[in-house]
XYZ file of C-alpha atoms in Angstrom:
655
model
C 0.000 0.000 0.000
C 3.050 2.243 0.248
C 2.986 2.992 -3.508
C -0.614 4.266 -3.411
C 0.065 6.316 -0.296
C 3.275 7.657 -1.858
C 1.417 8.912 -4.935
C -1.260 10.495 -2.756
C 1.232 12.149 -0.398
C 3.490 13.441 -3.163
C 0.564 15.027 -5.018
C -0.978 16.492 -1.875
C 2.310 17.965 -0.598
C 3.304 19.302 -4.043
C -0.064 21.072 -4.294
C 0.077 22.412 -0.722
C 3.630 23.669 -1.192
C 2.606 25.392 -4.420
C -0.160 27.216 -2.498
C 2.276 28.158 0.253
C 4.621 29.798 -2.236
C 2.192 31.265 -4.759
C -1.205 32.008 -3.213
C -1.735 35.416 -1.607
C -5.249 34.497 -0.483
C -4.465 31.227 1.293
C -2.435 30.992 4.484
C -1.558 27.325 4.765
C 0.713 25.593 7.252
C 1.600 21.989 7.985
C 1.694 21.502 11.750
C 2.490 17.793 11.997
C 2.707 14.437 10.194
C 2.516 10.947 11.707
C 2.604 7.474 10.213
C 3.389 3.814 10.812
C 4.580 0.834 8.815
C 5.140 1.955 5.181
C 3.746 5.303 6.330
C 6.805 5.824 8.543
C 9.051 6.105 5.485
C 6.479 8.262 3.686
C 6.282 10.509 6.755
C 9.914 11.617 6.527
C 9.588 12.234 2.778
C 6.390 14.244 3.393
C 8.089 16.559 5.866
C 10.900 17.129 3.373
C 8.377 17.793 0.582
C 6.632 20.471 2.654
C 9.867 22.365 3.274
C 10.805 22.598 -0.419
C 11.873 26.083 -1.444
C 10.189 27.932 -4.300
C 13.336 27.613 -6.443
C 13.672 23.872 -5.814
C 9.992 22.989 -6.076
C 10.544 21.026 -9.318
C 14.090 19.786 -8.696
C 13.807 15.991 -8.662
C 10.212 16.591 -7.664
C 8.043 15.889 -10.713
C 5.387 13.209 -11.037
C 7.831 10.495 -12.191
C 10.997 11.895 -10.662
C 10.625 12.174 -6.908
C 11.565 10.289 -3.762
C 8.068 8.909 -3.197
C 7.960 7.373 -6.669
C 11.433 5.813 -6.626
C 11.105 4.535 -3.052
C 8.175 2.255 -3.814
C 8.335 1.514 -7.537
C 11.952 0.352 -7.663
C 11.653 -2.462 -5.088
C 10.038 -5.780 -6.039
C 10.007 -9.395 -4.853
C 13.285 -10.189 -6.596
C 14.925 -7.488 -4.448
C 13.440 -8.963 -1.266
C 13.697 -12.773 -1.477
C 16.757 -14.226 0.244
C 17.987 -17.374 -1.497
C 20.975 -18.760 -3.347
C 19.928 -17.495 -6.764
C 18.520 -14.215 -5.492
C 19.404 -11.696 -2.788
C 22.479 -12.536 -0.728
C 22.041 -11.371 2.857
C 24.209 -13.535 5.102
C 23.642 -11.344 8.146
C 19.889 -11.860 8.029
C 18.973 -14.908 10.117
C 15.443 -14.090 11.280
C 13.183 -12.982 8.399
C 11.866 -13.943 4.980
C 12.904 -10.773 3.166
C 16.038 -8.709 2.856
C 16.105 -4.975 3.448
C 19.236 -4.349 1.350
C 17.417 -2.647 -1.565
C 15.169 -0.713 0.809
C 18.255 0.494 2.684
C 19.673 1.840 -0.583
C 16.410 3.662 -1.229
C 16.447 5.050 2.311
C 19.995 6.308 1.776
C 18.721 8.250 -1.258
C 16.138 9.907 0.978
C 18.736 10.874 3.582
C 21.082 12.111 0.855
C 18.408 14.375 -0.594
C 17.594 15.679 2.885
C 21.124 17.086 3.039
C 20.911 18.902 -0.313
C 20.230 22.687 -0.284
C 16.644 22.364 -1.516
C 14.653 23.702 1.410
C 13.300 26.923 2.882
C 15.474 28.391 5.594
C 13.974 28.041 9.065
C 11.266 25.632 7.866
C 10.307 23.243 10.654
C 7.916 20.257 10.646
C 7.144 18.010 13.627
C 6.674 14.410 12.538
C 6.842 10.954 14.055
C 5.774 7.371 13.907
C 4.659 4.438 15.991
C 6.788 1.379 16.797
C 6.023 -1.876 18.574
C 8.432 -3.144 21.232
C 9.019 -6.883 20.807
C 9.282 -7.427 24.563
C 6.793 -5.303 26.516
C 8.123 -2.698 28.914
C 6.531 -2.329 32.319
C 5.513 1.255 33.074
C 4.116 2.646 36.311
C 1.270 5.153 36.018
C -0.126 6.340 39.356
C 0.976 3.123 40.991
C -0.599 0.899 38.354
C 1.908 -1.291 36.526
C 1.174 -1.836 32.835
C 3.033 -3.919 30.252
C 3.252 -1.666 27.196
C 4.405 -2.588 23.671
C 3.251 0.503 21.727
C 5.721 3.387 21.649
C 5.978 6.621 19.694
C 9.018 8.462 18.332
C 8.489 12.247 17.996
C 10.930 14.048 15.677
C 11.250 17.476 14.091
C 12.672 18.180 10.658
C 14.474 21.534 10.574
C 16.264 23.493 7.851
C 19.455 25.429 8.468
C 20.659 28.686 6.953
C 22.327 26.735 4.128
C 18.986 25.286 2.982
C 19.883 21.750 4.104
C 17.566 19.749 6.332
C 18.325 17.692 9.428
C 16.309 15.956 12.141
C 16.226 16.444 15.901
C 14.321 14.963 18.817
C 10.990 16.565 19.593
C 10.749 16.984 23.358
C 7.348 18.658 23.478
C 5.374 15.476 24.191
C 5.464 14.162 27.751
C 4.069 10.650 27.946
C 5.232 7.271 29.227
C 5.279 5.734 25.747
C 7.679 8.283 24.189
C 11.232 7.357 23.221
C 13.959 9.580 21.749
C 16.723 8.703 19.320
C 19.591 10.761 20.751
C 21.034 12.019 24.002
C 21.960 15.501 22.766
C 18.913 16.072 20.558
C 20.414 15.767 17.070
C 19.567 12.485 15.372
C 22.167 10.732 13.237
C 21.358 9.491 9.748
C 21.854 5.896 10.867
C 19.484 6.279 13.817
C 16.893 7.878 11.549
C 17.021 4.991 9.078
C 16.840 2.367 11.824
C 13.791 4.027 13.350
C 12.005 4.063 9.975
C 12.876 0.416 9.439
C 11.659 -0.473 12.929
C 8.273 1.114 12.303
C 7.958 -0.700 8.953
C 9.303 -4.102 10.082
C 6.275 -6.176 9.096
C 6.308 -9.280 11.364
C 8.099 -12.330 9.878
C 8.601 -10.566 6.528
C 11.321 -8.163 7.739
C 13.888 -8.359 10.506
C 13.171 -6.787 13.848
C 15.325 -3.716 14.444
C 17.442 -3.052 17.514
C 17.217 0.595 18.576
C 19.485 2.464 20.977
C 17.214 5.121 22.459
C 16.554 7.379 25.404
C 13.618 6.622 27.695
C 12.895 9.084 30.509
C 16.440 10.431 30.258
C 18.136 7.029 30.441
C 19.744 5.080 27.585
C 18.117 1.767 26.684
C 18.311 -0.839 23.952
C 15.500 -3.071 22.674
C 14.131 -4.740 19.551
C 11.178 -3.183 17.727
C 8.895 -4.108 14.848
C 6.040 -2.705 12.772
C 4.192 0.117 14.517
C 1.117 -0.781 12.506
C 0.565 -3.905 14.619
C -1.236 -1.790 17.228
C -1.413 1.713 15.764
C -1.451 1.712 11.979
C -2.838 5.253 11.801
C -1.215 7.190 14.687
C -3.672 10.095 14.660
C -3.115 10.664 18.376
C 0.585 11.336 17.733
C -0.238 13.818 14.946
C -2.536 15.740 17.297
C 0.061 15.903 20.057
C 2.853 16.873 17.655
C 0.677 19.764 16.466
C 0.241 20.747 20.121
C -3.512 20.484 19.556
C -3.427 23.727 17.525
C -4.868 22.390 14.280
C -8.552 22.226 13.427
C -8.065 20.176 10.227
C -6.577 16.696 9.883
C -6.109 14.687 6.705
C -6.727 11.020 7.396
C -5.113 8.693 4.818
C -7.216 5.519 4.581
C -6.513 3.382 1.469
C -9.441 1.084 2.320
C -12.041 3.854 2.127
C -13.945 3.667 -1.174
C -16.311 6.169 -2.778
C -17.533 3.416 -5.089
C -18.911 -0.060 -4.400
C -17.977 -2.521 -7.119
C -20.081 -5.528 -6.178
C -22.838 -5.569 -3.598
C -23.076 -8.698 -1.506
C -26.579 -9.370 -0.212
C -27.351 -11.531 2.784
C -30.525 -13.591 2.698
C -30.470 -14.093 6.431
C -29.878 -11.016 8.556
C -29.144 -13.055 11.685
C -25.572 -14.097 12.355
C -24.930 -17.832 12.006
C -23.931 -19.957 14.960
C -20.170 -20.425 15.228
C -18.428 -23.403 16.796
C -16.038 -22.794 19.723
C -12.969 -23.687 17.607
C -14.014 -21.462 14.692
C -14.842 -18.695 17.149
C -11.343 -18.926 18.648
C -9.735 -18.878 15.177
C -11.750 -15.807 14.172
C -10.742 -14.095 17.407
C -7.036 -14.718 16.751
C -7.350 -13.414 13.181
C -9.097 -10.264 14.408
C -6.581 -9.407 17.135
C -4.384 -7.068 15.065
C -7.185 -5.218 13.293
C -9.256 -4.827 16.460
C -6.287 -3.658 18.534
C -5.375 -0.889 16.069
C -9.065 0.057 15.721
C -9.304 0.389 19.498
C -6.407 2.858 19.570
C -8.020 4.881 16.779
C -11.446 4.758 18.451
C -10.051 6.151 21.702
C -8.328 8.984 19.806
C -11.470 9.923 17.892
C -13.601 9.811 21.042
C -11.135 11.964 23.006
C -10.351 14.635 20.405
C -13.215 14.806 17.913
C -16.480 14.260 19.781
C -18.040 17.631 20.644
C -15.058 19.384 19.045
C -14.426 21.895 16.262
C -11.734 19.650 14.828
C -12.505 18.172 11.431
C -11.126 15.078 9.730
C -10.834 15.062 5.944
C -10.949 11.397 5.071
C -9.236 10.255 1.884
C -11.189 7.991 -0.426
C -10.604 6.305 -3.750
C -12.648 5.226 -6.740
C -10.298 2.725 -8.365
C -9.095 -0.688 -7.130
C -5.484 -1.280 -6.117
C -3.094 -4.129 -6.761
C -1.668 -3.356 -3.312
C -4.800 -4.827 -1.745
C -3.780 -8.247 -3.087
C -2.009 -10.933 -1.094
C -2.319 -9.241 2.286
C -0.962 -5.933 0.922
C 2.146 -7.465 -0.677
C 0.592 -7.972 -4.117
C 2.042 -4.848 -5.717
C 5.573 -6.183 -5.137
C 4.889 -8.781 -7.849
C 5.559 -6.362 -10.689
C 6.894 -2.853 -11.303
C 3.815 -2.067 -13.421
C 1.533 -2.820 -10.456
C 3.295 -0.271 -8.266
C 3.282 2.336 -11.041
C -0.474 1.822 -11.397
C -1.116 2.151 -7.646
C 1.085 5.253 -7.470
C -0.868 7.027 -10.233
C -4.165 6.036 -8.605
C -2.827 7.733 -5.465
C -1.930 10.902 -7.373
C -5.368 10.938 -8.970
C -7.032 10.448 -5.572
C -5.181 13.414 -4.080
C -6.353 15.636 -6.968
C -10.015 14.700 -6.483
C -9.932 14.903 -2.677
C -8.115 18.256 -2.680
C -10.595 19.702 -5.183
C -13.487 18.467 -3.043
C -12.005 20.208 -0.020
C -11.352 23.443 -1.933
C -14.905 23.548 -3.317
C -16.856 22.211 -0.340
C -20.393 23.590 -0.563
C -19.723 25.205 -3.932
C -20.754 24.442 -7.510
C -19.752 21.569 -9.781
C -17.971 24.136 -11.943
C -15.753 25.007 -8.966
C -14.954 21.331 -8.450
C -14.128 20.816 -12.114
C -11.965 23.935 -12.252
C -10.136 23.025 -9.028
C -9.287 19.573 -10.371
C -7.853 21.111 -13.518
C -5.854 23.652 -11.502
C -4.284 20.962 -9.292
C -3.733 18.657 -12.263
C -1.789 21.389 -14.106
C 0.495 21.856 -11.093
C 1.302 18.141 -10.911
C 1.635 16.758 -14.432
C 3.934 19.365 -16.010
C 5.615 17.671 -18.994
C 4.780 14.066 -18.084
C 3.195 12.479 -21.156
C 2.606 9.253 -19.237
C 1.022 11.027 -16.282
C -1.244 13.164 -18.457
C -2.457 10.165 -20.450
C -3.363 7.948 -17.510
C -4.771 10.634 -15.202
C -7.058 11.897 -17.965
C -8.143 8.314 -18.636
C -9.023 7.812 -14.954
C -11.002 11.064 -14.912
C -13.048 9.959 -17.929
C -13.730 6.614 -16.250
C -15.101 8.235 -13.089
C -16.626 11.525 -14.243
C -17.132 11.100 -17.978
C -14.737 13.921 -18.850
C -10.964 14.433 -18.780
C -8.982 17.060 -16.894
C -8.118 18.722 -20.196
C -9.436 18.417 -23.716
C -7.620 16.457 -26.389
C -6.577 12.936 -27.181
C -3.913 11.424 -24.978
C -1.950 8.248 -25.466
C -2.503 6.015 -22.448
C 0.380 3.861 -21.231
C -0.450 0.295 -22.334
C 0.792 -1.392 -19.158
C -1.225 0.872 -16.872
C -4.290 0.449 -19.063
C -4.027 -3.358 -19.130
C -3.643 -3.517 -15.349
C -6.705 -1.345 -14.824
C -8.775 -3.301 -17.339
C -7.759 -6.529 -15.604
C -8.628 -5.402 -12.103
C -11.627 -3.119 -12.519
C -14.382 -5.735 -12.802
C -13.374 -8.193 -10.094
C -13.069 -6.074 -6.979
C -15.106 -6.870 -3.897
C -14.020 -4.036 -1.655
C -10.504 -5.225 -0.763
C -9.924 -7.381 -3.859
C -10.189 -11.051 -2.992
C -9.796 -12.875 -6.287
C -6.167 -12.770 -7.343
C -6.495 -15.726 -9.696
C -9.139 -13.889 -11.752
C -6.850 -10.874 -11.892
C -4.012 -13.035 -13.274
C -6.382 -14.588 -15.815
C -7.503 -11.140 -16.945
C -3.909 -9.961 -17.307
C -3.302 -12.877 -19.661
C -6.410 -12.054 -21.682
C -5.320 -8.430 -21.981
C -1.813 -9.390 -23.103
C 0.077 -7.943 -20.147
C 3.827 -8.682 -20.235
C 5.348 -9.256 -16.792
C 8.628 -7.631 -15.801
C 9.227 -9.752 -12.702
C 10.001 -13.479 -12.816
C 7.434 -14.331 -10.139
C 4.662 -12.678 -12.111
C 5.953 -14.331 -15.285
C 5.494 -17.672 -13.533
C 2.000 -16.670 -12.392
C 0.957 -15.628 -15.892
C 2.382 -18.830 -17.399
C 0.583 -20.994 -14.819
C -2.456 -19.022 -13.600
C -3.823 -21.819 -11.416
C -0.375 -22.412 -9.947
C 0.630 -18.768 -9.546
C 1.638 -19.239 -5.918
C 4.026 -22.193 -6.336
C 7.284 -20.355 -7.041
C 6.977 -17.857 -4.210
C 5.507 -20.416 -1.791
C 8.420 -22.784 -2.441
C 10.824 -19.997 -1.549
C 8.933 -19.083 1.616
C 8.820 -22.681 2.843
C 12.522 -23.200 2.160
C 13.430 -19.951 3.887
C 11.356 -20.742 6.980
C 12.944 -24.183 7.355
C 16.421 -22.666 6.924
C 15.674 -20.088 9.637
C 14.350 -22.746 11.990
C 17.488 -24.841 11.487
C 19.636 -21.879 12.472
C 17.638 -20.571 15.389
C 15.522 -23.349 16.916
C 15.655 -26.463 19.052
C 15.590 -29.950 17.587
C 11.850 -30.239 18.237
C 10.890 -27.078 16.346
C 13.328 -27.987 13.575
C 11.529 -31.305 13.180
C 8.114 -29.626 13.282
C 9.087 -27.146 10.558
C 10.519 -29.947 8.412
C 7.347 -32.039 8.729
C 5.236 -28.953 7.954
C 7.318 -28.249 4.836
C 6.911 -31.829 3.672
C 3.171 -31.819 4.400
C 2.673 -28.611 2.410
C 4.659 -29.947 -0.551
C 1.618 -30.579 -2.715
C 0.909 -26.829 -2.813
C 4.276 -25.709 -4.151
C 5.321 -28.740 -6.231
C 5.670 -27.440 -9.781
C 3.645 -29.325 -12.402
C 4.950 -28.632 -15.894
C 6.167 -30.837 -18.730
C 8.246 -33.939 -18.037
C 9.379 -34.529 -14.460
C 11.261 -37.447 -12.931
C 10.404 -38.068 -9.284
C 8.475 -34.780 -8.891
C 9.820 -33.849 -5.471
C 8.458 -30.765 -3.732
C 11.742 -29.853 -2.041
C 13.613 -27.137 -3.995
C 16.840 -29.062 -4.580
C 20.163 -27.349 -5.208
C 22.579 -28.874 -7.729
C 24.622 -30.569 -5.011
C 21.487 -32.176 -3.558
C 20.202 -33.846 -6.727
C 21.243 -37.248 -5.365
C 18.180 -37.016 -3.119
C 16.018 -37.336 -6.217
C 17.478 -40.798 -6.872
C 15.742 -42.202 -3.792
C 12.473 -44.111 -4.287
C 9.541 -41.739 -4.668
C 6.991 -44.039 -2.993
C 7.170 -46.664 -0.259
C 3.998 -48.747 -0.006
C 2.726 -51.747 1.945
C 0.358 -54.543 1.017
C -0.242 -57.909 2.617
C 3.178 -59.438 3.362
C 4.866 -57.145 0.823
C 6.676 -53.844 0.668
C 6.982 -51.879 -2.561
C 9.268 -49.075 -3.714
C 8.359 -47.005 -6.751
C 9.749 -44.297 -8.985
C 7.617 -41.694 -10.789
C 7.789 -40.221 -14.264
C 5.177 -37.568 -15.097
C 4.331 -35.518 -18.115
C 2.042 -32.661 -17.057
C -0.333 -30.977 -19.482
C -0.916 -27.216 -19.368
C -4.655 -26.938 -18.725
C -7.093 -26.863 -15.823
C -10.019 -28.941 -17.076
C -11.231 -31.764 -14.864
C -12.372 -33.850 -17.840
C -8.946 -33.960 -19.495
C -6.047 -35.823 -17.857
C -3.722 -33.551 -15.913
C -0.774 -35.852 -16.551
C 0.455 -39.144 -17.952
C 2.293 -41.202 -15.351
C 4.875 -43.941 -15.945
C 5.648 -45.730 -12.706
C 8.092 -48.653 -12.314
C 8.031 -50.365 -8.915
C 9.458 -53.376 -7.114
C 7.475 -55.471 -4.602
C 9.307 -57.679 -2.081
C 8.056 -60.361 0.288
C 8.400 -59.566 3.969
C 8.582 -63.294 4.741
C 8.559 -66.386 2.538
C 5.244 -67.741 1.325
C 4.876 -70.502 -1.246
C 2.119 -68.744 -3.201
C 3.911 -65.371 -3.310
C 6.950 -64.099 -5.240
C 8.865 -60.871 -5.663
C 7.974 -58.997 -8.798
C 8.369 -55.801 -10.776
C 5.377 -53.763 -11.949
C 5.185 -51.060 -14.606
C 2.099 -48.779 -14.614
C 1.041 -46.410 -17.368
C -1.690 -44.184 -15.946
C -3.836 -41.202 -16.739
C -3.955 -38.735 -13.833
C -6.969 -36.522 -13.047
C -7.145 -33.838 -10.345
C -10.431 -33.986 -8.404
C -9.429 -30.994 -6.280
C -6.267 -29.161 -7.243
C -3.322 -29.927 -4.952
C -5.570 -31.950 -2.602
C -6.981 -35.041 -4.295
C -6.121 -36.790 -7.540
C -7.058 -40.141 -9.060
C -5.443 -42.261 -11.728
C -5.822 -45.520 -13.575
C -4.274 -47.498 -16.399
C -2.737 -50.775 -17.559
C 0.054 -52.612 -15.729
C 2.754 -55.121 -16.666
C 4.107 -57.686 -14.156
C 7.404 -59.566 -14.197
C 8.558 -62.025 -11.519
C 12.225 -62.072 -10.514
C 12.963 -65.295 -8.598
C 15.932 -67.640 -8.469
C 14.271 -69.603 -11.272
C 13.776 -66.740 -13.692
C 10.361 -66.670 -15.330
C 10.472 -64.894 -18.653
C 6.694 -64.490 -18.890
C 5.236 -60.986 -18.562
C 1.685 -60.756 -17.212
C -0.793 -57.960 -17.801
C -3.138 -56.211 -15.411
C -4.414 -52.805 -14.386
C -4.346 -50.439 -11.427
C -6.307 -47.511 -10.005
C -5.358 -45.177 -7.195
C -6.481 -42.319 -4.954
C -3.822 -39.741 -4.031
C -4.286 -37.317 -1.114
C -2.022 -34.232 -0.846
C 0.617 -36.115 -2.864
C 1.481 -37.748 0.453
C -0.735 -40.817 0.827
C -1.652 -43.052 -2.093
C -4.045 -46.000 -1.962
C -3.636 -48.289 -4.971
C -5.709 -51.277 -6.107
C -3.732 -53.425 -8.576
C -4.880 -56.593 -10.323
C -2.694 -59.156 -12.070
C -4.427 -61.230 -14.742
C -3.979 -64.991 -15.342
C -1.804 -65.455 -12.315
C -1.734 -68.453 -9.974
C -1.960 -67.276 -6.412
C -2.631 -63.719 -5.218
C -3.925 -61.611 -8.104
C -5.250 -58.533 -6.183
C -2.981 -56.152 -4.297
C -4.161 -53.229 -2.143
C -1.247 -50.884 -1.434
C -1.147 -48.068 1.089
C 1.831 -45.878 0.290
C 3.656 -42.711 1.291
C 4.736 -40.418 -1.568
C 7.570 -37.931 -2.051
C 10.048 -39.785 0.144
C 13.013 -37.758 -1.284
C 11.451 -34.519 -0.029
C 10.889 -36.005 3.423
C 14.562 -37.044 3.570
C 15.622 -33.604 2.332
C 13.618 -31.618 4.889
C 14.459 -33.880 7.826
C 18.128 -34.660 7.292
C 19.780 -32.662 4.486
C 21.276 -29.299 5.420
């Protein structure tokens, strides 16, 4: 969601700064900014944007050349994933993603802060929320409370040379305030660490150790994403402004001014929920409810029976950033470009609404055009897409004329516009639509998703599973190592790639030096007085129809007696089966002809025929019924087998 918010913030601050420098009728001032998570990084950039001097207003500050744009559009999954063929981050031993590329982007922000681009004596209080990993016990009027939510108040100031720097803001006196320096001036390194701490999404990014000052004393502790408990730190913004502002702009990417699909409920009464489901729902709601509680208390304290007014952002168009728990836009550079421009467009419409509140439609239309002219300048790409969005919502463009619309942005919008249910729940349909519209992916993970729409998750899921097991091996006890290995093996059906010819289709992502694992038997099965080992050869077809085989399977196997019986012999069996998926990744069935060949001390050269049918669950357990024709003795065999033995060996024993 950072890309959408970045576009919105850049446009809003560019417009406000233009008014500050050029309007004689409007006295505008920015009293504070506060954010959390991705908003923490955007908060620093926003304070810098507000302090831009008139001369430097367009220096590296146009719609496609600014810090907001580069921060969020230039980082994708390939820059985050830590693995042998991707990002190398040996020092990271606790998270899925690397922050190396983000650190480079943050260094660009700090570098621009020290350029002479700002108004002398400009000052902006800003800050963000962080979550302490281990709670700190505080004593308020004798009551001891374990607190995890802390706030970092800062002030951006500009010196006589036009360069900006940051200092501690000591105006807020509360028990949940921490400061980043002893003498007041904050170092660049401390500033970056604090931003990373506030945006350290749990599990995805490493927790950040901060050296800070608490009640005058130095302390050290680990922190993570401030959005866990306070994703919209409105309370901090109010306190940073010293309660002097009557107007607050509330950035809420979830707030829509358009409903795409209405969902009706036939029964107005809530259904009964089992105790287990109720507990699961409660756990899933903990984060959202906790942050809502903080926001509710702030609204009740400061805005009920008050002259203060909140100007709530809203949007008309869907976002790719709402996909995959807000990580979807990382799949492709084009996605983040699209979300960014939707943010810019949203700021234009919201600002025009505010400027023309209670006035005519002509005022609204003129205000949009005025703000649009300030922002687009010479950007052909920006003009084309923003005018297209305006026509989609209002039926008219910002300016007259025909504009060439960027094909990538257009294809993304056309793919996403008709499938949104508020927060965008159907990613598979989105991928299918991108294929229909001829979108060309720039990122290898999206290329995989477009090539295999029903298996879009396999490549990234395989990485995530491998990374989690690697982290557990480094940091955990033998028990948790074993649990993670079993979990990785159990989940193998969901990330096992199914394409073309595959020998022993293991789910474990084997490195070149581990290919010997693939030589192990793929299946070990038991039947009455016999044990069987089998090897798999698959050719997968590229389709998703239930009525057409998903694969052709060639399976040689050997069955051995557990103890000698006169009417039983060891034999080899070769199956040639058609494979059908009843439920993708969960249940498959197969059947086909079989050939049997005994191998005893007295070699029988005769080859018997037969057939087999099987039921496969999660590619882990296979139940096979095999019949051997024209055979003296046992001619039916019922096998219960365990599949993907090489992957089990890999996860449990191979480092």
